[in-house]
Short mmCIF file of C-alpha atoms and ligand atoms in Angstrom, two decimals:
data_model
loop_
_atom_site.label_atom_id
_atom_site.label_comp_id
_atom_site.label_asym_id
_atom_site.label_seq_id
_atom_site.Cartn_x
_atom_site.Cartn_y
_atom_site.Cartn_z
CA MET D 78 -0.07 0.01 0.01
CA GLU D 79 1.35 3.32 -1.04
CA ILE D 80 0.53 6.32 1.29
CA LYS D 81 0.63 9.81 0.04
CA ILE D 82 1.64 12.10 2.86
CA THR D 83 0.66 15.84 2.93
CA LYS D 84 1.91 17.67 6.04
CA THR D 85 0.13 20.59 7.73
CA SER D 86 1.60 24.07 7.27
CA THR D 87 -0.03 25.18 10.54
CA PRO D 88 0.87 22.75 13.32
CA LYS D 89 -1.20 23.14 16.56
CA ALA D 90 0.11 23.82 19.96
CA LYS D 91 0.46 20.62 22.10
CA PRO D 92 -1.76 20.26 25.14
CA THR D 93 -0.23 21.15 28.50
CA GLY D 94 -1.40 20.17 31.98
CA LYS D 95 -3.27 17.00 32.78
CA LEU D 96 -4.50 15.07 29.83
CA GLY D 97 -7.99 13.69 29.94
CA PHE D 98 -9.22 10.96 27.44
CA GLY D 99 -10.05 11.64 23.91
CA LYS D 100 -10.47 15.33 23.96
CA VAL D 101 -7.32 16.63 21.91
CA PHE D 102 -6.46 15.54 18.36
CA THR D 103 -3.24 15.60 16.64
CA ASP D 104 -2.08 17.46 13.37
CA HIS D 105 -2.75 14.67 10.95
CA MET D 106 -4.99 11.77 10.09
CA PHE D 107 -5.05 8.75 7.77
CA MET D 108 -7.73 8.41 5.13
CA MET D 109 -8.44 5.69 2.53
CA ASN D 110 -11.61 5.25 0.37
CA TYR D 111 -13.34 2.04 -0.81
CA THR D 112 -15.28 1.87 -4.00
CA GLU D 113 -17.09 -1.28 -5.17
CA GLY D 114 -15.14 -2.59 -8.13
CA LYS D 115 -11.94 -0.66 -7.30
CA GLY D 116 -11.34 -1.84 -3.74
CA TRP D 117 -9.49 0.25 -1.15
CA HIS D 118 -7.70 3.14 -2.72
CA ASP D 119 -6.15 6.61 -2.28
CA ALA D 120 -4.36 5.85 1.06
CA ARG D 121 -3.23 9.23 2.47
CA ILE D 122 -2.11 11.14 5.52
CA VAL D 123 -3.53 14.58 5.56
CA PRO D 124 -3.77 17.54 7.84
CA TYR D 125 -6.49 16.89 10.59
CA GLU D 126 -9.66 18.59 9.41
CA LYS D 127 -13.43 18.34 9.40
CA ILE D 128 -14.85 15.95 6.81
CA THR D 129 -17.91 16.77 4.57
CA LEU D 130 -20.54 14.15 3.89
CA ASP D 131 -23.89 14.23 2.21
CA PRO D 132 -26.76 14.33 4.65
CA SER D 133 -28.01 11.03 3.02
CA ALA D 134 -24.69 9.18 3.69
CA MET D 135 -25.73 5.85 4.87
CA VAL D 136 -23.73 5.80 8.14
CA PHE D 137 -26.07 8.47 9.44
CA HIS D 138 -29.19 6.50 9.11
CA TYR D 139 -28.56 2.74 9.72
CA GLY D 140 -25.26 2.87 11.54
CA GLN D 141 -23.22 0.87 9.13
CA GLU D 142 -19.79 1.65 10.69
CA MET D 143 -17.02 0.10 12.85
CA PHE D 144 -14.23 1.40 15.02
CA GLU D 145 -11.16 0.13 16.74
CA GLY D 146 -8.99 1.45 19.65
CA LEU D 147 -5.33 0.87 20.37
CA LYS D 148 -2.57 3.04 21.72
CA ALA D 149 1.09 4.16 20.93
CA TYR D 150 3.44 4.51 23.94
CA MET D 151 6.64 6.40 24.17
CA GLY D 152 9.16 4.20 25.84
CA ALA D 153 11.74 5.23 28.45
CA ASP D 154 14.24 4.41 25.61
CA GLY D 155 12.85 7.03 23.43
CA LYS D 156 11.10 4.56 21.07
CA ALA D 157 7.49 4.47 20.19
CA ARG D 158 5.62 1.12 20.51
CA LEU D 159 2.18 -0.16 19.34
CA PHE D 160 0.63 -3.02 21.33
CA ARG D 161 -0.59 -5.95 19.33
CA PRO D 162 -1.89 -3.95 16.35
CA ASP D 163 -2.30 -7.20 14.32
CA MET D 164 -5.01 -8.22 16.84
CA ASN D 165 -6.88 -4.92 16.04
CA ALA D 166 -6.43 -5.56 12.34
CA LYS D 167 -7.99 -9.15 12.80
CA ARG D 168 -10.85 -7.77 14.92
CA THR D 169 -11.52 -5.10 12.40
CA ASN D 170 -12.18 -7.83 9.68
CA ALA D 171 -14.45 -9.86 12.19
CA THR D 172 -16.49 -6.69 12.78
CA ASN D 173 -16.45 -5.86 9.07
CA LYS D 174 -17.68 -9.29 8.16
CA ARG D 175 -20.63 -9.08 10.44
CA LEU D 176 -21.63 -5.64 9.18
CA CYS D 177 -21.01 -6.23 5.41
CA ILE D 178 -18.18 -3.86 5.36
CA PRO D 179 -15.47 -5.00 2.94
CA GLN D 180 -12.35 -6.74 4.35
CA LEU D 181 -9.22 -4.69 4.88
CA PRO D 182 -5.79 -6.38 4.32
CA GLU D 183 -4.36 -6.83 7.89
CA GLU D 184 -0.99 -5.59 6.86
CA ASP D 185 -2.51 -2.39 5.42
CA PHE D 186 -4.41 -1.78 8.59
CA VAL D 187 -1.19 -2.18 10.69
CA GLU D 188 0.90 -0.04 8.11
CA ALA D 189 -1.76 2.76 8.20
CA VAL D 190 -1.62 3.01 11.95
CA ARG D 191 2.12 2.83 12.08
CA ALA D 192 2.60 5.39 9.37
CA VAL D 193 0.22 8.03 10.77
CA VAL D 194 1.67 7.63 14.29
CA GLU D 195 5.13 8.15 12.82
CA VAL D 196 4.03 11.32 11.30
CA ASP D 197 2.66 12.59 14.60
CA LYS D 198 5.24 10.87 16.75
CA ASP D 199 6.01 14.06 18.72
CA TRP D 200 2.47 14.09 19.99
CA ILE D 201 3.00 10.90 21.95
CA PRO D 202 2.84 12.21 25.52
CA THR D 203 5.61 11.17 27.92
CA GLU D 204 4.10 11.79 31.41
CA ASP D 205 3.48 8.64 33.47
CA GLY D 206 0.34 6.89 32.53
CA THR D 207 -0.20 8.76 29.22
CA SER D 208 -0.23 7.56 25.65
CA LEU D 209 -1.43 8.29 22.17
CA TYR D 210 -4.76 6.82 21.84
CA ILE D 211 -5.38 5.68 18.12
CA ARG D 212 -9.03 5.41 16.83
CA PRO D 213 -9.32 3.77 13.46
CA PHE D 214 -12.88 3.71 11.96
CA ILE D 215 -14.79 2.97 8.93
CA ILE D 216 -18.10 4.60 7.76
CA ALA D 217 -20.58 3.85 4.98
CA THR D 218 -20.74 6.81 2.62
CA ASP D 219 -23.31 5.87 -0.07
CA GLU D 220 -25.82 8.63 -0.63
CA PHE D 221 -28.95 6.41 -0.31
CA LEU D 222 -31.77 5.86 2.09
CA GLY D 223 -32.46 2.25 1.24
CA VAL D 224 -31.37 -0.42 3.74
CA ALA D 225 -28.59 -2.23 1.96
CA PRO D 226 -24.84 -2.56 2.36
CA SER D 227 -23.03 0.60 1.10
CA LYS D 228 -20.90 0.34 -1.97
CA THR D 229 -18.54 3.06 -0.71
CA TYR D 230 -16.68 3.54 2.54
CA LEU D 231 -14.16 5.85 4.22
CA PHE D 232 -11.46 4.48 6.47
CA ILE D 233 -10.01 7.08 8.81
CA ILE D 234 -7.49 7.00 11.65
CA ILE D 235 -7.38 9.86 14.13
CA LEU D 236 -5.01 10.26 17.20
CA SER D 237 -5.50 11.60 20.62
CA PRO D 238 -2.96 12.14 23.27
CA SER D 239 -4.75 10.81 26.33
CA GLY D 240 -4.34 10.10 30.16
CA ALA D 241 -6.40 7.75 32.26
CA TYR D 242 -9.81 6.79 30.94
CA TYR D 243 -11.42 7.06 34.43
CA GLU D 244 -10.81 10.31 36.34
CA SER D 245 -10.06 8.23 39.34
CA GLY D 246 -7.01 6.75 37.61
CA LEU D 247 -5.92 3.37 39.09
CA ALA D 248 -8.12 3.84 42.08
CA PRO D 249 -10.91 1.18 42.24
CA VAL D 250 -14.21 2.07 40.41
CA GLY D 251 -17.83 1.28 41.32
CA ILE D 252 -19.65 -0.61 38.74
CA TRP D 253 -23.45 -1.03 38.29
CA ILE D 254 -24.81 -4.48 37.36
CA GLU D 255 -27.69 -3.69 34.96
CA ASP D 256 -30.92 -5.60 35.61
CA ASP D 257 -33.26 -3.92 33.18
CA TYR D 258 -31.62 -3.05 29.96
CA VAL D 259 -29.53 -5.50 28.00
CA ARG D 260 -26.63 -4.76 25.63
CA ALA D 261 -26.52 -7.78 23.16
CA VAL D 262 -27.52 -11.26 22.49
CA LYS D 263 -25.85 -14.23 20.76
CA GLY D 264 -26.36 -13.88 17.03
CA GLY D 265 -26.52 -10.04 17.26
CA ILE D 266 -23.49 -7.71 17.10
CA GLY D 267 -22.19 -7.78 20.60
CA PHE D 268 -18.93 -9.25 19.53
CA ALA D 269 -18.37 -6.51 16.93
CA LYS D 270 -16.88 -3.10 17.69
CA THR D 271 -19.54 -1.01 16.17
CA GLY D 272 -21.32 2.20 17.32
CA GLY D 273 -24.71 0.56 17.76
CA ASN D 274 -23.57 -1.33 20.73
CA TYR D 275 -22.45 1.82 22.37
CA ALA D 276 -25.59 3.71 21.57
CA ALA D 277 -27.61 0.87 23.12
CA SER D 278 -25.58 1.16 26.36
CA LEU D 279 -26.12 4.87 27.01
CA ALA D 280 -29.46 4.82 28.85
CA ALA D 281 -28.09 2.40 31.42
CA GLN D 282 -24.90 4.29 31.71
CA VAL D 283 -26.74 7.49 32.45
CA LYS D 284 -28.72 5.65 35.17
CA ALA D 285 -25.54 4.23 36.62
CA HIS D 286 -23.68 7.65 36.51
CA ASP D 287 -26.74 9.22 38.24
CA ASP D 288 -26.27 6.83 41.05
CA GLY D 289 -22.43 7.50 41.38
CA TYR D 290 -21.29 4.31 39.53
CA SER D 291 -18.58 4.60 36.70
CA GLN D 292 -19.82 2.03 34.29
CA VAL D 293 -22.35 -0.58 33.67
CA LEU D 294 -21.73 -4.39 33.88
CA TRP D 295 -24.09 -6.18 31.42
CA LEU D 296 -25.81 -9.45 32.09
CA ASP D 297 -26.69 -11.87 29.34
CA GLY D 298 -29.79 -10.81 27.25
CA VAL D 299 -31.56 -14.02 27.47
CA GLU D 300 -31.63 -15.32 31.14
CA ARG D 301 -30.41 -11.96 32.62
CA LYS D 302 -28.34 -14.09 34.79
CA TYR D 303 -24.76 -14.50 33.60
CA ILE D 304 -22.02 -11.81 33.64
CA GLU D 305 -21.07 -10.55 30.25
CA GLU D 306 -18.78 -7.39 30.11
CA VAL D 307 -18.51 -3.71 31.15
CA GLY D 308 -19.32 -0.72 28.92
CA ALA D 309 -15.71 -0.23 27.75
CA MET D 310 -13.89 -3.17 29.17
CA ASN D 311 -13.98 -7.00 29.76
CA ILE D 312 -14.34 -8.24 33.44
CA PHE D 313 -12.26 -10.59 35.55
CA PHE D 314 -12.85 -12.02 39.00
CA LYS D 315 -10.60 -13.83 41.47
CA ILE D 316 -12.59 -16.30 43.44
CA ASP D 317 -10.87 -18.87 45.72
CA GLY D 318 -7.55 -18.04 44.06
CA LYS D 319 -8.84 -18.70 40.52
CA ILE D 320 -8.94 -16.22 37.77
CA ILE D 321 -12.38 -16.28 36.15
CA THR D 322 -13.65 -14.39 33.13
CA PRO D 323 -16.84 -14.84 31.07
CA MET D 324 -16.17 -16.99 28.02
CA LEU D 325 -16.43 -15.46 24.54
CA SER D 326 -19.98 -16.32 23.71
CA GLY D 327 -20.70 -14.17 20.59
CA SER D 328 -22.29 -11.37 22.61
CA ILE D 329 -19.10 -9.78 24.19
CA LEU D 330 -16.18 -8.00 22.67
CA PRO D 331 -13.00 -10.28 22.34
CA GLY D 332 -10.78 -7.89 24.21
CA ILE D 333 -7.08 -7.72 23.36
CA THR D 334 -6.15 -6.86 26.74
CA ARG D 335 -8.44 -9.67 27.97
CA ASP D 336 -6.45 -12.01 25.70
CA SER D 337 -3.17 -10.73 27.16
CA VAL D 338 -4.18 -11.01 30.69
CA LEU D 339 -5.33 -14.63 30.16
CA GLN D 340 -1.89 -15.39 28.59
CA LEU D 341 0.08 -13.71 31.45
CA CYS D 342 -1.98 -15.36 34.13
CA ARG D 343 -1.46 -18.80 32.52
CA ASN D 344 2.23 -18.05 32.19
CA TRP D 345 2.35 -17.23 35.88
CA GLY D 346 0.90 -20.68 36.74
CA LEU D 347 -2.38 -19.35 37.91
CA GLU D 348 -5.59 -21.38 37.51
CA VAL D 349 -7.61 -19.58 34.87
CA GLU D 350 -11.21 -20.32 33.84
CA GLU D 351 -13.16 -18.90 30.89
CA ARG D 352 -16.81 -19.92 31.55
CA LYS D 353 -20.23 -18.72 32.39
CA ILE D 354 -20.37 -17.02 35.70
CA SER D 355 -23.76 -15.95 37.23
CA VAL D 356 -24.35 -12.94 39.32
CA ASP D 357 -25.62 -15.29 42.08
CA GLU D 358 -22.37 -17.05 42.27
CA LEU D 359 -20.66 -13.74 42.59
CA ILE D 360 -22.99 -12.55 45.40
CA THR D 361 -22.45 -15.84 47.21
CA ALA D 362 -18.78 -15.78 46.83
CA GLN D 363 -18.67 -12.22 48.11
CA LYS D 364 -20.84 -12.96 51.19
CA GLU D 365 -18.58 -15.96 51.90
CA GLY D 366 -15.38 -13.87 51.57
CA ARG D 367 -14.22 -15.84 48.49
CA LEU D 368 -14.37 -12.91 46.09
CA GLU D 369 -10.91 -11.75 46.42
CA GLU D 370 -10.43 -9.40 43.45
CA CYS D 371 -12.35 -7.89 40.46
CA PHE D 372 -10.85 -5.81 37.58
CA GLY D 373 -11.73 -4.67 34.17
CA THR D 374 -9.55 -4.87 31.10
CA GLY D 375 -9.33 -2.63 28.17
CA THR D 376 -7.12 -0.55 25.94
CA ALA D 377 -8.44 2.77 27.30
CA ALA D 378 -9.03 1.42 30.79
CA VAL D 379 -5.79 -0.75 31.00
CA ILE D 380 -6.33 -2.70 34.18
CA SER D 381 -9.18 -1.15 36.17
CA PRO D 382 -9.73 -2.47 39.71
CA VAL D 383 -13.38 -2.66 40.73
CA GLY D 384 -13.93 -1.95 44.42
CA LYS D 385 -17.68 -1.97 44.51
CA LEU D 386 -20.40 -3.90 42.55
CA ARG D 387 -24.08 -3.00 42.83
CA TYR D 388 -26.78 -5.56 41.91
CA LYS D 389 -30.35 -4.48 42.88
CA ASP D 390 -30.26 -4.06 46.59
CA ASP D 391 -26.89 -5.81 47.02
CA VAL D 392 -23.79 -3.75 47.29
CA MET D 393 -20.72 -5.82 47.13
CA LEU D 394 -17.41 -4.28 48.50
CA ILE D 395 -14.46 -5.99 47.00
CA ASN D 396 -10.95 -6.25 48.55
CA ASN D 397 -11.92 -3.36 50.93
CA ASN D 398 -12.09 -1.03 47.86
CA GLU D 399 -8.31 -1.36 47.45
CA ILE D 400 -6.27 -2.52 44.41
CA GLY D 401 -5.70 -6.22 44.49
CA GLU D 402 -2.39 -7.93 44.26
CA ILE D 403 -3.09 -9.66 40.88
CA SER D 404 -4.60 -6.41 39.45
CA GLN D 405 -1.47 -4.44 40.46
CA LYS D 406 0.81 -7.03 39.02
CA LEU D 407 -1.03 -7.18 35.73
CA TYR D 408 -1.07 -3.49 35.48
CA ASP D 409 2.66 -3.16 36.13
CA THR D 410 3.42 -5.99 33.69
CA ILE D 411 1.28 -4.79 30.78
CA THR D 412 2.17 -1.20 31.07
CA GLY D 413 5.85 -2.24 31.59
CA ILE D 414 5.82 -4.06 28.34
CA GLN D 415 4.02 -1.23 26.63
CA TRP D 416 6.57 1.41 27.90
CA GLY D 417 9.52 -0.87 27.04
CA LYS D 418 10.57 -1.26 30.57
CA ILE D 419 9.90 -5.08 30.72
CA GLU D 420 11.16 -7.65 28.25
CA ASP D 421 8.47 -8.26 25.75
CA GLU D 422 8.78 -12.09 25.72
CA ASN D 423 5.61 -12.57 23.76
CA LYS D 424 6.47 -10.17 20.90
CA TRP D 425 3.49 -8.02 21.51
CA THR D 426 4.96 -4.70 20.75
CA LEU D 427 5.69 -3.16 17.33
CA LEU D 428 8.19 -0.32 17.13
CA VAL D 429 6.86 2.58 15.10
N1 PLP P 57 -15.51 -4.48 25.86
C1 PLP P 57 -15.93 -3.29 25.26
C2 PLP P 57 -17.40 -3.09 25.10
C3 PLP P 57 -15.00 -2.34 24.87
O1 PLP P 57 -15.38 -1.18 24.28
C4 PLP P 57 -13.63 -2.60 25.11
C5 PLP P 57 -12.65 -1.61 24.56
O2 PLP P 57 -12.15 -1.74 23.57
C6 PLP P 57 -13.29 -3.81 25.61
C7 PLP P 57 -14.24 -4.78 26.05
C8 PLP P 57 -11.82 -4.12 25.78
O3 PLP P 57 -11.20 -4.51 24.57
P1 PLP P 57 -9.60 -4.25 24.34
O4 PLP P 57 -8.84 -4.84 25.38
O5 PLP P 57 -9.39 -4.81 22.99
O6 PLP P 57 -9.38 -2.79 24.26
C1 COI P 58 -10.97 1.11 24.00
O1 COI P 58 -10.57 0.80 25.08
O2 COI P 58 -10.18 1.27 23.00
C2 COI P 58 -12.22 1.50 23.70
O3 COI P 58 -12.68 1.46 22.46
C3 COI P 58 -13.12 1.91 24.71
C4 COI P 58 -13.86 3.03 24.20
C5 COI P 58 -15.32 2.72 24.21
C6 COI P 58 -13.53 4.20 25.01
#
């Protein structure tokens, strides 16, 4: 893939002070078009700017779109690294397949990410816990109001220097187990990274926020009994010394951090289970003092300890609302690999 690069003549000032999440954007973005019969074409890096679309563009009406999320990290050695971008490329195609968006060659996805990060490398923040959040996305652009797969698409990558996803940083968060709304069902689009899943999550999120909780933990959409995942992360529990996470059932996102955590825990010799886990099992384990830790995993959230889980009238306090031993070790190991401070035995990072 050949990428035409046009650099901005008016670079913006870099942010100063504490970085939030996803509010500031860099000087450049990657763009590429898809046209039926021609394939993906016109790969280019251009100055960051607004895009113009016809009001009839299909993405606005039926939500045919996908997105990804990964990060670039500036290492202590001055080298910029990406974390498992090949996994994002694979997940892009899994999402695309479900949404009738054309496949994107995995090597082109990775090269597009690498190239745009290289152009805006001096935007990768260096303060502790910060990184350059990368948001690739594809939208359907046909000017047509019929319900059908679009014949044209736009693939864009934007970059955002970011700090912690939760304002509380690594301090444990409170999570609301939702007992009314559901997010996804098997056979639907729960495993795909697409806007509709997030639009469907907002009503419950607002309710949880109003009650002082950071995010929603979803239950399965059929029996409303089994734990699925959190709004922007997968979920893990440590019960009786075992690391337990819901299995990939088709209705939850196959998280890349989830996969990394499973591999690390297995390498450390911990007992790991990917299986169905019911909210009743959790409540019982908590009452009997066997629910030792709970944490969420995600690109934006990294490892996010959960100190409190609410389900109807039950409020479960976990590990005294403190960071657990495994959560801390996972956070230190994963961020250590990402920042080039720990040897990357699994070959997870790619130098930019
Ligand atoms: N689940 C949902 C719904 C998410 O939005 C995310 C974030 O990407 C995750 C899980 C975690 O996935 P990953 O570790 O690949 O970032
Ligand atoms: C990510 O962690 O990359 C995500 O996509 C979460 C996002 C919904 C903020």
